[in-house]
Each structure stands twice: as structure tokens, then as C-alpha cells.
Amino acid sequence: MVLEIVVMVKQVPDSQEVVIDPVTMNLNRSMTRNVTNRADENALEAALQIKDKVPANITIVSMGPPQAETTMIECLARGADRAVLVSDRAFGGADTYPTGLTVASAISKLDHFDIIIAGEESSDSSTGHVGPGVAEFLGIDQITYCSKIEFSDGRVTAERELEDGTEVVQCPTPVLVTMLLGSNFPRMQTLRRKIDATKKGIEVWNLEKLGLQPEWVGVRGSPTIVRRMQSIKERERAKKPVTLEAIPDMVKELYEKNILKVK
Amino acid sequence: MNIEEKLSVLNYKTDPTYAHITVKPDLCEVCPDHFCTFACPASCYKLIDGKLNFKYEDCVECGTCFVACSHGSVNWTNPKGGQGIKYKLG
Amino acid sequence: MSEFDAIVVGAGPAGASAASRMASSGLNVLLVERGDPPGSKNVSGGILWGQELSKLYPDWEKSAPLERFISNKVTGFLTDDSYIGIDFRTKKFEKEKTGYSVLRTKLDGWLAKKAKDAGSTVITGITVDGLAWNDKRVVGIKQGNDIITSDLVVLAEGANPRIAIGEGLRPPIGDHDVAIGIKQVVKLSEQVINERFNLRNGAGMAAEFSLGFLKNGVKAGGFLYTNKDTISAGVVIDIAGLRKDNSTYSFNIMDQFVSHPYIAPYLEGGQLQEYSAHLVCEGGIDYVPKLYGNGYMITGDSAGLSFSNGMVIQGMNYAIASGIAAADTAIRCKNSGSYDLDQIAYYDNLMKDSQAIKDMKNFRGISKVTWSPMVHEFIPKFAESVLNGMFYETGEPKKHLMEIALGSLKETGYDRKKLIIEGFRLMRKM
Ligand SMILES: Cc1cc2nc3c(=O)[nH]c(=O)nc-3n(C[C@H](O)[C@H](O)[C@H](O)COP(=O)(O)OP(=O)(O)OC[C@H]3O[C@@H](n4cnc5c(N)ncnc54)[C@H](O)[C@@H]3O)c2cc1C
Ligand code: SF4
Ligand code: SF4
């Protein structure tokens, strides 16, 4: 039996290139280029590591504009087998609720799936909603914020990093897992795969293909509305020169102000 | 602005699994000139307490050190695809 | 059967031009670039001189991402506390548009897209590891565990050609082949740039200086180019001089240039957007390796096809020209059905007749002169001293020009015999 793995990816603006305009204090994205969300690269690598051990098929599913094709090709060049880009004007402006719905309905249109792997969150909106949302829409179990996953005997074993330890969770498939940013080292793309992927191209599914109603998706299907964005100026903080002699007094002061606690 | 501040405006996709440039410590140990420390525009080569310290993470892949080191210590390769410096203007 | 008619390694001006030309003639072409996106590894000053691109894209001046056309050229010298410059403006520059300032990520992105539109398979973010050989003939490229085959490989790796050197197709690069290029791009508004440099209607300035303030035989040129709403300021440093001195940091030379009392005001208030460095290839004709062999051709900077007189750099235009010549050779091979060595040799013939090689021949040995103390030490000091003598109000009756000149000559402390020899060389080259 071939294990069917779905990996959810998103193309995001390169966070290293998003700069704050010193005059308007707004995010200046004019100079930014798009990249694959880093945590999603970790999700794909987790899938590939399973595929290294058991026969598996990896399908990439992404919702995004047509230019997200470059991200999909990249995933294929790393070793994924199939890429489906869910793209339609109607999906524009979606918050995390219709995004989850749209991705979930795309996944349910696939013949079969055993494991869905997503990144813990996207670097451009940082909600972490979409993975869990997809699990809810599909009515399957989920294990979030994993540092490691393994598959054997129809079960996924996942490690979750907690504040003071590691939790090991086991769950039968079908299951959705979200992977922590930096939980592994994503493998490189290969030229051979990238040539093949570029020639073959990706599948693009629109609203009609998913059979969704326009009012369920995109900005119309979004319960939240961004009313206003505000940049917060950092408060000027008092500065004290640190000398070796002053350290005990400083620690004492922090303790007295209840900033430092002694266990 | 010092060189560290200048480098801080750059965007790198650092590859933690592969150092694309390496030096041979035994050769650097006896190096009479340490010319790499003067030549490298990104200050990746530093003399710390008389010992050569090399950091590939700040490298902008200019190629200078490969020419600069006349003792055959520098092994220079391209980073793996898409990794390393990412200029946005050039 | 090979998978591709031709594989091009590197999507700089040389590689992207070659791929585009071949693909538009119906060849099955693969273009591989390690940067993602294209251009993200590349640095130029950069002024794109000449009309090379019109041979590929007749409407390039309208569609390429060009910053400003060059309406005035400044050539000058900087000493510790003086600026001596010739500011040349002519209506001719405005009519004929001899050069445009460019930023490489934009330009290279456009060139790669053009190559893709022409029908090449363009792959970015992949580093080619080496060449595949069969019976002393290059038959493709290697990447990881894979081999991709082609009838021809065009190497367009730039100034630090790892593959061409690694595969023994050219000698390693040394102090004579290259200089260290360092650049800073500073953001200012279009309006401020227009005011500071007295420019309008998309016009731009290209300034190059000899940095006479450097000591101990360290030699470098400086450049200042205007883009739409940024300024590119950079230095090109002679490696031999820096090596001999062995106490000056390359990045400090960059700093000294932008904080020079007469350069700093141009950049004042500007925000640093990028700091970059790249080798500048400038060995001249004597360092151009064999351009072709069984199954391959070498183009652009990888083949040392760049011309610099220490200040102005021409490389992108020659890279494009050599890319076109390599493409025309490949097209000829494909049409004749033969990829034999004597067919590939056609590339060499095309290059021999090219402007690039002609320019480089005319200026054979130019780097000896341009990196000579004459240009980098004597002329700046001498000119400063003469101008001081002419214009500085001492309250005494003005001396005759010849008298000032002779006095200045003494002041520079420069050996007269050496001066005559180097002066003669300079005159011959110019
Ligand atoms: C500071 C500076 C100022 C300059 N100023 C000017 C100027 O004003 N005017 C001018 O005309 N020229 C200028 N030049 C020179 C000009 O930049 C070069 O001559 C020109 O870029 C050469 O083009 P190329 O296509 O040969 O190489 P490049 O533009 O260097 O392109 C080579 C490409 O190959 C890719 N590559 C290399 N190895 C591999 C591999 N193994 N696998 C995949 N991809 C690979 C690189 O990433 C790169 O994109 C300047 C250079 C510098 C450094
Ligand atoms: S890299 Fe070369 S120049 Fe630098 S210290 Fe080592 S041997 Fe010397
Ligand atoms: S390639 Fe250039 S930036 Fe990188 S270490 Fe060498 S000299 Fe420094």
C-alpha cells in the first residue's frame, strides 16, 4: 500500500526583506520577493523523511495567486510527486476561516489521504489557524507544533516540544500534523527534478473545480475584517551603564520590582 | 557605519548544513601574512588572539579570498542552489 | 541522443543572452542559474554601455529595467582634501544614449524572463557542480547524482568560474585577472538626486575617480553612478597593491571613499540599502583563455572578457556580445548537424572580429598603466598642486603656469625618469 501524504504550503513575502518605512512606520513590501514559507519547508522535509522509509506519494496543496507556482515547482524539485495550486480571484482577501475551508475541500477532492502535514504557521500572518482549521473541516485528528514525526503500522508518532519537556503522541491515520519551524534541515532541490517539474507544470484548481459557493470563500467568506493597522513606537527605556560592582544592586532592584523571581 | 552594520542590511539564506568555503587550519597557523583578513570585503576572516577565525555565514560570495590566499588554504565552492547571499539590488 | 541541444551555466548577461538567442532559433536550451531569483548573486557598478542588447531585443530601451541614461560623465581625482574633476556633458549623449545605469537583480530578472519567453527551460536556485565527459568531450553537466546531457555546454559563470577552473578549461584566476569590487547602494529621492547632480528628465551621471588619497602603494578607483532613486557608490581595488601593503582593509577603502569630504555630501541623508562585493575581471587580452573546446564554449567574465582601464568597467556589454557569438555558433552547429571541434571554432572567429576583443587588443597592457603610481599617485598630487598654485589666493603676484608646474613637480617628489616612462606609456594607451 502506498501512503498518501498531503503537504500544505504557502508562498509568503521574504520576511528578511520586509522593512519598516522609517517615515510612515508602515511595512514596506515594495522591495520584497516571495519565498516558500520556511516552516512549510520543514513540513515537506518531514514528509520526505517518511517517504525515505515507506512507499509514499506526496501531494502539495497550496492556496494562492498564480505566481505561487514557483513555490510549487520548488517543492516538486525537492521530491514531492504532485502539486495542486488552488487559485481563483474569488479566494482573494480570505482570512484563516475560508482559507481552511478552501484547502480542506481541495484535499477532500484528492482520491485519498493518510497524513496531512503543514507548517506551524506562516511567517506573514503568524496565526497558526489554517492547519488546525483544515483538520476541523475534514473532521480528523490533529497533532500540532511537532518537532519530529514517524510513521509505522498505520500510526503516526509525533514529538511535541513543551516548555519543560517533550510529549510523545501517537495517533492512527488519517491525521493532520503541524511541524515547528526549524525542526529539520530541508533537503535541496535537484536539477533533474526541477527540469521535470518545470516541463510538466502544476495543476491549478479554481472555485468551480472545488464546487464551493463564492460567498463561502475569499473576503466574502471571512468573518474577520482588518479595520486598522498600527505600528507601535518602541518605548524609550532607561539605560544604565553596567559595571561589575553594580550588578548585585541591579539584580536586587529587579527582584524588588518583582521582575525577577526566585524559584 | 562599520562593516558589521553594513552587513546587517543584507539578506542571506544561510545553509547550516554546508560551509561553502573552508580553510586549512594548519596552513593558517603558520601563515606569514594573513592577507585574507585585509582582502575579504565582508570581514569573514579575522585574527583573534593571533589565530585565524573564519565565518562563512557573512560571506557575500565575491571570490576574493580564493585569489587572496597565496598559500592554498582556501577551498572555495559555490553554496548549494538558492542558499547564501540574496542581493535585492545588485 | 542528448536531452538538450545546449546547456547554459549561469544566467548573467552572457548566459541569458546566449540562451535567448539559441532558443529563439529553435534550439532546445536549458539555462541553469544558482541564484534564486536570477541576479541575486550579481553585482555591477553598473553602467550598461552600448547597444549590444538591440541585437536581441530591438525595443530593449523601452522594455528593459533601465535606471537612467548617462547624460554626463565625470572623470576625476581625489586627494586627501581635494576633488579635481572633468564634468563632460554633451547634447550627443542625450540624443544617442550611449549608456544606462542598471541594477542587476532587475536587469538579470528581465534577461532571464526574456530567455524563458524565447523558449528556453530556465531553472533557478540550482548550482551546477561540474561537467560530464565522454571520451575527452564535454557531453553535459553534473548536479548532485544526476547528469543532464547536451550537445554543447556554454559556460557563463562570471568572474569566479569554479567549473571552468575545476575542469581544467582555463587557468586559475590570480592577482592579474581580477580586482576587488565593493559597492554601496544608497536610497535618496529622485528629486534630491536630480538636484544634487543637476539632472532632469531621466538623465543620469557616471563618475569615476582615481583615489589618490590611498597610501603605501594601495591603489583603487572609485565610482558614483545615479540610479532612479538610489546612488551606487563603489570602489575597485587592485589586489597586488593591497597585498604588498598588507595593512589596509578592503572594506575601509570603501568607507574612505564614501566619507571623502567631496563625495560624502552627494550621499548625505541617504539610507544604506545594500552593501555588496564581487570580483571585477580585468586582466585584459593577455589573460583571456582559450574560448572553446570539444563540446563547450566559455563566455563573458568566465573567459576574462571584460575591459577596464582602472576606472570605467565594460563587462556586461562584452558578456552579451560573447553570449550572442556563442549562440550563433551553436545555431550554426545545429543547422550543419555537426558539433565537431572545427565547427565550434567558429566562436573564436566571431570573437576575434568582435568589438570586445578589438578594444582589449587596443588596450593591451592597459592595467599596467592604469594601476601605475603615475595615475594613482602622481597625477592627483600634481594636479592638486598646480591648481592650488593657480587658484589659491596668496596675496602675492601670480606666478607663470610653467613655474607653478615645475614647483609642483618637485613637491610630488616623483622621480622624473620614471615619470617620463610611465607618461609615455599612458599617452600610447590613451
Ligand atoms: C563592482 C563592479 C562594477 C562593475 N561595473 C560595471 C559597469 O559599470 N559596466 C559594465 O559593463 N560592467 C561592469 N562590471 C562588470 C560586469 O558586472 C561583468 O562583466 C558582467 O556581469 C559579466 O557577465 P557574465 O554574464 O559573464 O557573468 P555574471 O554576470 O557574473 O553572471 C554569472 C552567473 O552565473 C551564475 N553561476 C555561476 N556559477 C554557477 C553554477 N555553477 N551553477 C549555476 N549558476 C552559476 C551566477 O550566479 C551568475 O548569475 C562591474 C563589476 C563589478 C564587480
Ligand atoms: S586563509 Fe590563507 S591568507 Fe588567510 S590566514 Fe589562512 S593561509 Fe593565510
Ligand atoms: S568570498 Fe568574499 S566575502 Fe566570502 S569569505 Fe571570501 S572574500 Fe569574504
mmCIF file with all atom_site columns, N, CA, C and O and ligand atoms in Angstrom, chain B residues 20-21 39-45 54-55 58-66 76, ligand 3:
data_model
loop_
_atom_site.group_PDB
_atom_site.id
_atom_site.type_symbol
_atom_site.label_atom_id
_atom_site.label_alt_id
_atom_site.label_comp_id
_atom_site.label_asym_id
_atom_site.label_entity_id
_atom_site.label_seq_id
_atom_site.pdbx_PDB_ins_code
_atom_site.Cartn_x
_atom_site.Cartn_y
_atom_site.Cartn_z
_atom_site.occupancy
_atom_site.B_iso_or_equiv
_atom_site.pdbx_formal_charge
_atom_site.auth_seq_id
_atom_site.auth_comp_id
_atom_site.auth_asym_id
_atom_site.auth_atom_id
_atom_site.pdbx_PDB_model_num
ATOM   1  N  N   . HIS B 1 20 ? 30.390 26.557 2.446  1.00 0.00 ? 20 HIS B N   1
ATOM   2  C  CA  . HIS B 1 20 ? 30.854 26.518 1.048  1.00 0.00 ? 20 HIS B CA  1
ATOM   3  C  C   . HIS B 1 20 ? 32.323 26.907 0.907  1.00 0.00 ? 20 HIS B C   1
ATOM   4  O  O   . HIS B 1 20 ? 32.934 26.662 -0.118 1.00 0.00 ? 20 HIS B O   1
ATOM   5  N  N   . ILE B 1 21 ? 32.864 27.557 1.937  1.00 0.00 ? 21 ILE B N   1
ATOM   6  C  CA  . ILE B 1 21 ? 34.296 27.871 1.929  1.00 0.00 ? 21 ILE B CA  1
ATOM   7  C  C   . ILE B 1 21 ? 34.893 27.269 3.198  1.00 0.00 ? 21 ILE B C   1
ATOM   8  O  O   . ILE B 1 21 ? 34.308 27.391 4.271  1.00 0.00 ? 21 ILE B O   1
ATOM   9  N  N   . ALA B 1 39 ? 41.822 41.424 2.772  1.00 0.00 ? 39 ALA B N   1
ATOM   10 C  CA  . ALA B 1 39 ? 41.186 41.397 1.456  1.00 0.00 ? 39 ALA B CA  1
ATOM   11 C  C   . ALA B 1 39 ? 39.677 41.180 1.519  1.00 0.00 ? 39 ALA B C   1
ATOM   12 O  O   . ALA B 1 39 ? 38.931 41.770 0.744  1.00 0.00 ? 39 ALA B O   1
ATOM   13 N  N   . CYS B 1 40 ? 39.208 40.336 2.424  1.00 0.00 ? 40 CYS B N   1
ATOM   14 C  CA  . CYS B 1 40 ? 37.779 39.981 2.424  1.00 0.00 ? 40 CYS B CA  1
ATOM   15 C  C   . CYS B 1 40 ? 36.901 41.203 2.698  1.00 0.00 ? 40 CYS B C   1
ATOM   16 O  O   . CYS B 1 40 ? 37.008 41.812 3.758  1.00 0.00 ? 40 CYS B O   1
ATOM   17 N  N   . PRO B 1 41 ? 36.020 41.557 1.771  1.00 0.00 ? 41 PRO B N   1
ATOM   18 C  CA  . PRO B 1 41 ? 35.188 42.747 1.936  1.00 0.00 ? 41 PRO B CA  1
ATOM   19 C  C   . PRO B 1 41 ? 34.088 42.566 2.980  1.00 0.00 ? 41 PRO B C   1
ATOM   20 O  O   . PRO B 1 41 ? 33.443 43.539 3.357  1.00 0.00 ? 41 PRO B O   1
ATOM   21 N  N   . ALA B 1 42 ? 33.866 41.337 3.428  1.00 0.00 ? 42 ALA B N   1
ATOM   22 C  CA  . ALA B 1 42 ? 32.801 41.119 4.400  1.00 0.00 ? 42 ALA B CA  1
ATOM   23 C  C   . ALA B 1 42 ? 33.365 40.763 5.771  1.00 0.00 ? 42 ALA B C   1
ATOM   24 O  O   . ALA B 1 42 ? 32.632 40.356 6.666  1.00 0.00 ? 42 ALA B O   1
ATOM   25 N  N   . SER B 1 43 ? 34.675 40.917 5.906  1.00 0.00 ? 43 SER B N   1
ATOM   26 C  CA  . SER B 1 43 ? 35.328 40.677 7.193  1.00 0.00 ? 43 SER B CA  1
ATOM   27 C  C   . SER B 1 43 ? 35.012 39.291 7.765  1.00 0.00 ? 43 SER B C   1
ATOM   28 O  O   . SER B 1 43 ? 34.787 39.139 8.963  1.00 0.00 ? 43 SER B O   1
ATOM   29 N  N   . CYS B 1 44 ? 34.993 38.302 6.896  1.00 0.00 ? 44 CYS B N   1
ATOM   30 C  CA  . CYS B 1 44 ? 34.728 36.934 7.359  1.00 0.00 ? 44 CYS B CA  1
ATOM   31 C  C   . CYS B 1 44 ? 35.969 36.320 7.981  1.00 0.00 ? 44 CYS B C   1
ATOM   32 O  O   . CYS B 1 44 ? 35.886 35.364 8.747  1.00 0.00 ? 44 CYS B O   1
ATOM   33 N  N   . TYR B 1 45 ? 37.129 36.840 7.608  1.00 0.00 ? 45 TYR B N   1
ATOM   34 C  CA  . TYR B 1 45 ? 38.392 36.347 8.156  1.00 0.00 ? 45 TYR B CA  1
ATOM   35 C  C   . TYR B 1 45 ? 38.867 37.332 9.209  1.00 0.00 ? 45 TYR B C   1
ATOM   36 O  O   . TYR B 1 45 ? 39.064 38.506 8.910  1.00 0.00 ? 45 TYR B O   1
ATOM   37 N  N   . PHE B 1 54 ? 37.447 32.035 10.851 1.00 0.00 ? 54 PHE B N   1
ATOM   38 C  CA  . PHE B 1 54 ? 36.710 32.225 9.601  1.00 0.00 ? 54 PHE B CA  1
ATOM   39 C  C   . PHE B 1 54 ? 35.234 31.878 9.769  1.00 0.00 ? 54 PHE B C   1
ATOM   40 O  O   . PHE B 1 54 ? 34.893 30.845 10.317 1.00 0.00 ? 54 PHE B O   1
ATOM   41 N  N   . LYS B 1 55 ? 34.372 32.798 9.303  1.00 0.00 ? 55 LYS B N   1
ATOM   42 C  CA  . LYS B 1 55 ? 32.918 32.620 9.403  1.00 0.00 ? 55 LYS B CA  1
ATOM   43 C  C   . LYS B 1 55 ? 32.330 32.624 8.010  1.00 0.00 ? 55 LYS B C   1
ATOM   44 O  O   . LYS B 1 55 ? 32.374 33.643 7.334  1.00 0.00 ? 55 LYS B O   1
ATOM   45 N  N   . ASP B 1 58 ? 28.698 35.119 6.883  1.00 0.00 ? 58 ASP B N   1
ATOM   46 C  CA  . ASP B 1 58 ? 28.609 36.502 6.404  1.00 0.00 ? 58 ASP B CA  1
ATOM   47 C  C   . ASP B 1 58 ? 29.119 36.663 4.977  1.00 0.00 ? 58 ASP B C   1
ATOM   48 O  O   . ASP B 1 58 ? 29.129 37.758 4.425  1.00 0.00 ? 58 ASP B O   1
ATOM   49 N  N   . CYS B 1 59 ? 29.570 35.586 4.382  1.00 0.00 ? 59 CYS B N   1
ATOM   50 C  CA  . CYS B 1 59 ? 30.213 35.655 3.069  1.00 0.00 ? 59 CYS B CA  1
ATOM   51 C  C   . CYS B 1 59 ? 29.245 36.157 1.999  1.00 0.00 ? 59 CYS B C   1
ATOM   52 O  O   . CYS B 1 59 ? 28.106 35.718 1.940  1.00 0.00 ? 59 CYS B O   1
ATOM   53 N  N   . VAL B 1 60 ? 29.708 37.074 1.158  1.00 0.00 ? 60 VAL B N   1
ATOM   54 C  CA  . VAL B 1 60 ? 28.869 37.570 0.066  1.00 0.00 ? 60 VAL B CA  1
ATOM   55 C  C   . VAL B 1 60 ? 29.261 36.929 -1.270 1.00 0.00 ? 60 VAL B C   1
ATOM   56 O  O   . VAL B 1 60 ? 28.847 37.365 -2.334 1.00 0.00 ? 60 VAL B O   1
ATOM   57 N  N   . GLU B 1 61 ? 30.097 35.889 -1.186 1.00 0.00 ? 61 GLU B N   1
ATOM   58 C  CA  . GLU B 1 61 ? 30.457 35.086 -2.360 1.00 0.00 ? 61 GLU B CA  1
ATOM   59 C  C   . GLU B 1 61 ? 31.167 35.885 -3.446 1.00 0.00 ? 61 GLU B C   1
ATOM   60 O  O   . GLU B 1 61 ? 30.953 35.639 -4.631 1.00 0.00 ? 61 GLU B O   1
ATOM   61 N  N   . CYS B 1 62 ? 32.017 36.826 -3.033 1.00 0.00 ? 62 CYS B N   1
ATOM   62 C  CA  . CYS B 1 62 ? 32.688 37.657 -4.031 1.00 0.00 ? 62 CYS B CA  1
ATOM   63 C  C   . CYS B 1 62 ? 33.816 36.917 -4.720 1.00 0.00 ? 62 CYS B C   1
ATOM   64 O  O   . CYS B 1 62 ? 34.166 37.223 -5.849 1.00 0.00 ? 62 CYS B O   1
ATOM   65 N  N   . GLY B 1 63 ? 34.426 35.965 -4.051 1.00 0.00 ? 63 GLY B N   1
ATOM   66 C  CA  . GLY B 1 63 ? 35.518 35.207 -4.670 1.00 0.00 ? 63 GLY B CA  1
ATOM   67 C  C   . GLY B 1 63 ? 36.906 35.705 -4.315 1.00 0.00 ? 63 GLY B C   1
ATOM   68 O  O   . GLY B 1 63 ? 37.902 35.089 -4.670 1.00 0.00 ? 63 GLY B O   1
ATOM   69 N  N   . THR B 1 64 ? 36.986 36.833 -3.611 1.00 0.00 ? 64 THR B N   1
ATOM   70 C  CA  . THR B 1 64 ? 38.278 37.446 -3.325 1.00 0.00 ? 64 THR B CA  1
ATOM   71 C  C   . THR B 1 64 ? 39.251 36.526 -2.586 1.00 0.00 ? 64 THR B C   1
ATOM   72 O  O   . THR B 1 64 ? 40.419 36.407 -2.957 1.00 0.00 ? 64 THR B O   1
ATOM   73 N  N   . CYS B 1 65 ? 38.774 35.847 -1.539 1.00 0.00 ? 65 CYS B N   1
ATOM   74 C  CA  . CYS B 1 65 ? 39.704 35.095 -0.691 1.00 0.00 ? 65 CYS B CA  1
ATOM   75 C  C   . CYS B 1 65 ? 40.391 33.964 -1.448 1.00 0.00 ? 65 CYS B C   1
ATOM   76 O  O   . CYS B 1 65 ? 41.524 33.610 -1.153 1.00 0.00 ? 65 CYS B O   1
ATOM   77 N  N   . PHE B 1 66 ? 39.701 33.428 -2.436 1.00 0.00 ? 66 PHE B N   1
ATOM   78 C  CA  . PHE B 1 66 ? 40.286 32.352 -3.231 1.00 0.00 ? 66 PHE B CA  1
ATOM   79 C  C   . PHE B 1 66 ? 41.542 32.861 -3.943 1.00 0.00 ? 66 PHE B C   1
ATOM   80 O  O   . PHE B 1 66 ? 42.539 32.148 -4.056 1.00 0.00 ? 66 PHE B O   1
ATOM   81 N  N   . TRP B 1 76 ? 37.263 26.857 -2.083 1.00 0.00 ? 76 TRP B N   1
ATOM   82 C  CA  . TRP B 1 76 ? 36.120 27.704 -2.411 1.00 0.00 ? 76 TRP B CA  1
ATOM   83 C  C   . TRP B 1 76 ? 35.135 26.963 -3.310 1.00 0.00 ? 76 TRP B C   1
ATOM   84 O  O   . TRP B 1 76 ? 35.500 26.521 -4.394 1.00 0.00 ? 76 TRP B O   1
HETATM 85 S  S1  . SF4 D 2 .  ? 34.148 35.006 -0.968 1.00 0.00 ? 3  SF4 D S1  1
HETATM 86 FE FE1 . SF4 D 2 .  ? 34.453 37.168 -0.496 1.00 0.00 ? 3  SF4 D FE1 1
HETATM 87 S  S2  . SF4 D 2 .  ? 33.021 37.601 1.154  1.00 0.00 ? 3  SF4 D S2  1
HETATM 88 FE FE2 . SF4 D 2 .  ? 33.212 35.379 1.028  1.00 0.00 ? 3  SF4 D FE2 1
HETATM 89 S  S3  . SF4 D 2 .  ? 34.779 34.889 2.518  1.00 0.00 ? 3  SF4 D S3  1
HETATM 90 FE FE3 . SF4 D 2 .  ? 35.802 35.083 0.528  1.00 0.00 ? 3  SF4 D FE3 1
HETATM 91 S  S4  . SF4 D 2 .  ? 36.477 37.199 0.424  1.00 0.00 ? 3  SF4 D S4  1
HETATM 92 FE FE4 . SF4 D 2 .  ? 34.994 37.072 2.086  1.00 0.00 ? 3  SF4 D FE4 1
#
